[in-house]
Amino acid sequence: ETGVTQTPRHLVMGMTNKKSLKCEQHLGHNAMYWYKQSAKKPLELMFVYNFKEQTENNSVPSRFSPECPNSSHLFLHLHTLQPEDSALYLCASSQDQNGYTDTQYFGPGTRLTVL
Amino acid sequence: AQSVTQLDSQVPVFEEAPVELRCNYSSSVSVYLFWYVQYPNQGLQLLLKYLSGSTLVKGINGFEAEFNKSQTSFHLRKPSVHISDTAEYFCAVKGGSNYKLTFGKGTLLTVNP
């Protein structure tokens, strides 16, 4: 595997379900990101992890819970979601050296549908 | 604070015609600029980036962009498009060394035969 991978690619869940999205980067980067892409809206940054520490939580509702066990893996745990949470969720990674963050590389995304 | 404006939400063109996708930005610090492409049902792929140096940047698939500081623009161009270039194109700006990447709303390029 190369680059940034995400699983599953598609997910349909009910509002009472609990599910998790997984992201893995094979680029040796130390920073990882979750973005939400909704129709007709710019990409929204949700969470940032740098050296496994969460450095940004962009006012995301608590029904979204990120986890970064190491610099290669990032999870997004989902519970009691709403239909308006249906979107494409994109993971990205980059290399952060001495406070300078290089180019972000994106995974293929998980298309989430909440019924 | 930084922002990105992509002036056209949709650009239809015929195959082998030239195309320009427009992007303007605002930032209070020096910027790094990016164009990403998103094919249907896929994630974002880096097309090209401007970090410093020559203001004309060449990317993949025959695309290029020119950084114009005085006009705060970073327009994307291709002299002859193919059907396979049909996709959504996103301009993004990063202010200084931090990680915050601000995206435009995207331009849907549709190449017709």
Coordinates of C-alpha atoms in Angstrom, one line a residue:
Chain A
E1 CA 0.0 0.0 0.0
T2 CA 1.2 3.5 -0.8
G3 CA 0.1 6.9 0.2
V4 CA -2.9 7.4 2.4
T5 CA -5.6 4.6 2.7
Q6 CA -9.0 4.8 4.2
T7 CA -11.5 2.1 5.2
P8 CA -14.3 1.6 4.6
R9 CA -14.9 3.4 1.4
H10 CA -18.6 3.5 1.9
L11 CA -20.7 3.3 5.1
V12 CA -24.4 3.4 5.7
M13 CA -25.5 3.7 9.4
G14 CA -28.5 4.4 11.4
M15 CA -28.6 7.2 13.9
T16 CA -28.3 4.8 16.9
N17 CA -25.3 2.9 15.5
K18 CA -21.7 3.1 16.5
K19 CA -19.0 2.8 13.8
S20 CA -15.4 3.8 13.2
L21 CA -13.5 5.1 10.2
K22 CA -9.9 4.1 9.8
C23 CA -7.1 6.0 8.1
E24 CA -3.5 4.8 7.6
Q25 CA -0.6 6.7 6.0
H26 CA 2.4 5.0 4.5
L27 CA 4.4 8.2 3.9
G28 CA 6.3 8.4 7.2
H29 CA 4.5 11.6 8.1
N30 CA 3.9 12.8 11.7
A31 CA 0.7 14.8 11.3
M32 CA -2.7 13.6 10.4
Y33 CA -6.0 15.3 9.7
W34 CA -9.8 14.6 9.4
Y35 CA -11.8 16.7 7.0
K36 CA -15.5 16.8 6.2
Q37 CA -16.6 17.4 2.6
S38 CA -20.3 18.2 2.2
A39 CA -22.0 19.1 -1.0
K40 CA -21.7 22.8 -2.1
K41 CA -19.4 23.6 0.9
P42 CA -15.7 24.1 1.2
L43 CA -13.7 21.3 3.0
E44 CA -14.0 21.7 6.7
L45 CA -11.1 20.8 8.9
M46 CA -12.3 18.7 11.9
F47 CA -9.3 17.4 13.8
V48 CA -5.5 17.7 13.6
Y49 CA -3.0 15.3 15.3
N50 CA 0.6 16.2 15.4
F51 CA 3.1 13.6 16.9
K52 CA 0.0 11.8 18.1
E53 CA -1.2 14.8 20.1
Q54 CA -4.5 16.5 19.2
T55 CA -3.7 20.0 18.3
E56 CA -7.0 21.1 16.8
N57 CA -10.6 20.4 17.4
N58 CA -12.5 22.7 15.1
S59 CA -15.7 22.9 17.2
V60 CA -16.7 19.4 16.2
P61 CA -19.7 17.8 18.0
S62 CA -18.9 15.2 20.6
R63 CA -20.6 12.5 18.5
F64 CA -17.4 12.5 16.5
S65 CA -14.4 11.1 18.5
P66 CA -10.9 10.9 17.0
E67 CA -8.2 8.5 18.1
C68 CA -4.6 8.5 17.0
P69 CA -2.7 5.5 18.5
N70 CA 0.5 6.2 16.6
S71 CA 1.7 8.5 13.8
S72 CA 0.6 6.1 11.1
H73 CA -3.0 5.5 12.1
L74 CA -6.0 7.7 12.7
F75 CA -9.5 6.7 13.6
L76 CA -12.8 8.6 13.7
H77 CA -15.4 7.0 16.1
L78 CA -19.0 7.8 15.3
H79 CA -22.0 7.4 17.5
T80 CA -25.6 8.8 17.5
L81 CA -25.0 10.7 14.3
Q82 CA -27.6 12.9 12.5
P83 CA -28.6 12.8 8.8
E84 CA -26.8 16.1 8.3
D85 CA -23.6 14.3 9.1
S86 CA -23.8 12.5 5.8
A87 CA -20.7 13.5 3.8
L88 CA -17.4 12.4 2.5
Y89 CA -14.8 12.2 5.3
L90 CA -11.3 12.7 4.1
C91 CA -8.1 11.9 5.9
A92 CA -4.8 13.6 5.2
S93 CA -1.2 13.5 6.4
S94 CA 1.8 15.8 6.2
Q95 CA 5.3 16.1 7.7
D96 CA 5.8 18.7 10.4
Q97 CA 9.4 19.7 11.0
N98 CA 10.4 22.4 13.5
G99 CA 6.9 24.0 13.3
Y100 CA 6.8 24.0 9.5
T101 CA 4.1 21.9 8.0
D102 CA 4.6 20.5 4.5
T103 CA 2.1 19.6 1.8
Q104 CA -1.0 17.6 2.9
Y105 CA -1.7 14.3 1.1
F106 CA -5.2 13.0 1.0
G107 CA -6.8 9.6 1.2
P108 CA -9.7 8.5 -1.1
G109 CA -12.3 9.2 1.6
T110 CA -15.2 7.4 3.2
R111 CA -18.7 8.2 1.9
L112 CA -20.9 8.2 5.0
T113 CA -24.7 8.0 4.8
V114 CA -26.7 8.4 8.0
L115 CA -30.3 7.2 7.8
Chain B
A1 CA -6.9 35.0 8.5
Q2 CA -6.8 33.7 5.0
S3 CA -9.5 33.0 2.4
V4 CA -9.8 31.6 -1.1
T5 CA -12.2 32.5 -3.8
Q6 CA -12.8 30.4 -6.8
L7 CA -14.6 32.6 -9.2
D8 CA -16.3 29.9 -11.3
S9 CA -18.3 27.1 -9.8
Q10 CA -18.6 25.3 -13.1
V11 CA -16.6 25.5 -16.3
P12 CA -17.7 23.6 -19.4
V13 CA -15.3 23.3 -22.3
F14 CA -14.9 21.2 -25.4
E15 CA -12.1 18.6 -25.7
E16 CA -8.8 20.0 -26.9
A17 CA -9.8 23.6 -26.0
P18 CA -7.6 25.6 -23.5
V19 CA -9.0 26.2 -20.0
E20 CA -8.3 28.6 -17.2
L21 CA -9.7 28.0 -13.7
R22 CA -9.5 31.2 -11.6
C23 CA -8.4 31.4 -7.9
N24 CA -7.9 34.5 -5.8
Y25 CA -6.7 34.5 -2.2
S26 CA -6.3 36.8 0.7
S27 CA -3.8 36.4 3.5
S28 CA -2.0 38.6 6.0
V29 CA 1.2 36.6 5.8
S30 CA 3.3 35.0 3.0
V31 CA 1.4 32.2 1.4
Y32 CA 1.9 28.8 -0.1
L33 CA -0.6 27.9 -2.8
F34 CA -2.0 24.6 -4.0
W35 CA -4.3 23.1 -6.6
Y36 CA -5.9 19.7 -5.9
V37 CA -8.1 17.7 -8.2
Q38 CA -10.9 15.4 -7.2
Y39 CA -12.2 12.8 -9.7
P40 CA -15.7 11.4 -9.1
N41 CA -15.9 9.2 -6.0
Q42 CA -12.2 9.8 -5.1
G43 CA -10.2 11.8 -2.6
L44 CA -8.1 14.9 -3.4
Q45 CA -4.9 14.5 -5.5
L46 CA -2.2 17.2 -5.4
L47 CA -2.0 18.8 -8.9
L48 CA 0.7 21.4 -8.2
K49 CA 2.0 23.7 -5.5
Y50 CA 3.8 27.1 -5.2
L51 CA 6.1 27.4 -2.2
S52 CA 8.7 29.9 -3.5
G53 CA 10.9 30.7 -6.5
S54 CA 9.6 30.8 -10.1
T55 CA 6.0 32.1 -10.2
L56 CA 5.1 29.6 -13.0
V57 CA 4.5 26.2 -11.6
K58 CA 4.1 23.1 -13.6
G59 CA 2.1 20.1 -12.3
I60 CA 0.9 16.7 -13.3
N61 CA -1.3 16.0 -16.4
G62 CA -0.1 19.1 -18.3
F63 CA -1.5 21.6 -15.9
E64 CA 0.4 24.8 -14.8
A65 CA -0.4 27.7 -12.6
E66 CA 1.0 31.2 -12.2
F67 CA 1.4 33.0 -8.9
N68 CA 0.7 36.7 -9.2
K69 CA 1.4 38.4 -5.9
S70 CA 0.1 41.9 -7.0
Q71 CA -3.2 40.5 -8.1
T72 CA -3.3 37.8 -5.3
S73 CA -4.2 35.2 -7.9
F74 CA -3.1 31.6 -8.6
H75 CA -5.0 30.7 -11.8
L76 CA -4.7 27.1 -13.2
R77 CA -4.3 26.6 -16.9
K78 CA -4.1 23.8 -19.4
P79 CA -3.5 24.5 -23.2
S80 CA -5.6 21.5 -24.4
V81 CA -8.0 19.5 -22.2
H82 CA -9.0 15.9 -22.5
I83 CA -12.3 14.1 -21.5
S84 CA -10.3 12.6 -18.6
D85 CA -9.7 16.0 -17.1
T86 CA -13.4 16.2 -16.1
A87 CA -13.2 16.6 -12.3
E88 CA -13.6 19.1 -9.5
Y89 CA -10.6 21.4 -8.9
F90 CA -9.8 23.0 -5.6
C91 CA -7.5 25.9 -4.9
A92 CA -6.0 26.1 -1.4
V93 CA -3.9 28.5 0.6
K94 CA -1.6 27.9 3.5
G95 CA -0.4 31.0 5.4
G96 CA 3.2 30.8 6.5
S97 CA 4.5 27.7 8.2
N98 CA 1.4 26.5 10.0
Y99 CA -0.8 23.6 9.0
K100 CA -4.1 25.4 8.3
L101 CA -5.1 24.8 4.7
T102 CA -8.0 26.9 3.6
F103 CA -9.9 25.6 0.5
G104 CA -12.0 27.3 -2.0
K105 CA -15.5 25.9 -2.9
G106 CA -14.2 24.2 -5.9
T107 CA -14.7 24.5 -9.7
L108 CA -16.3 21.7 -11.6
L109 CA -14.5 21.3 -15.0
T110 CA -16.6 19.4 -17.5
V111 CA -14.9 18.5 -20.8
N112 CA -17.3 17.7 -23.6
P113 CA -16.5 15.8 -26.8

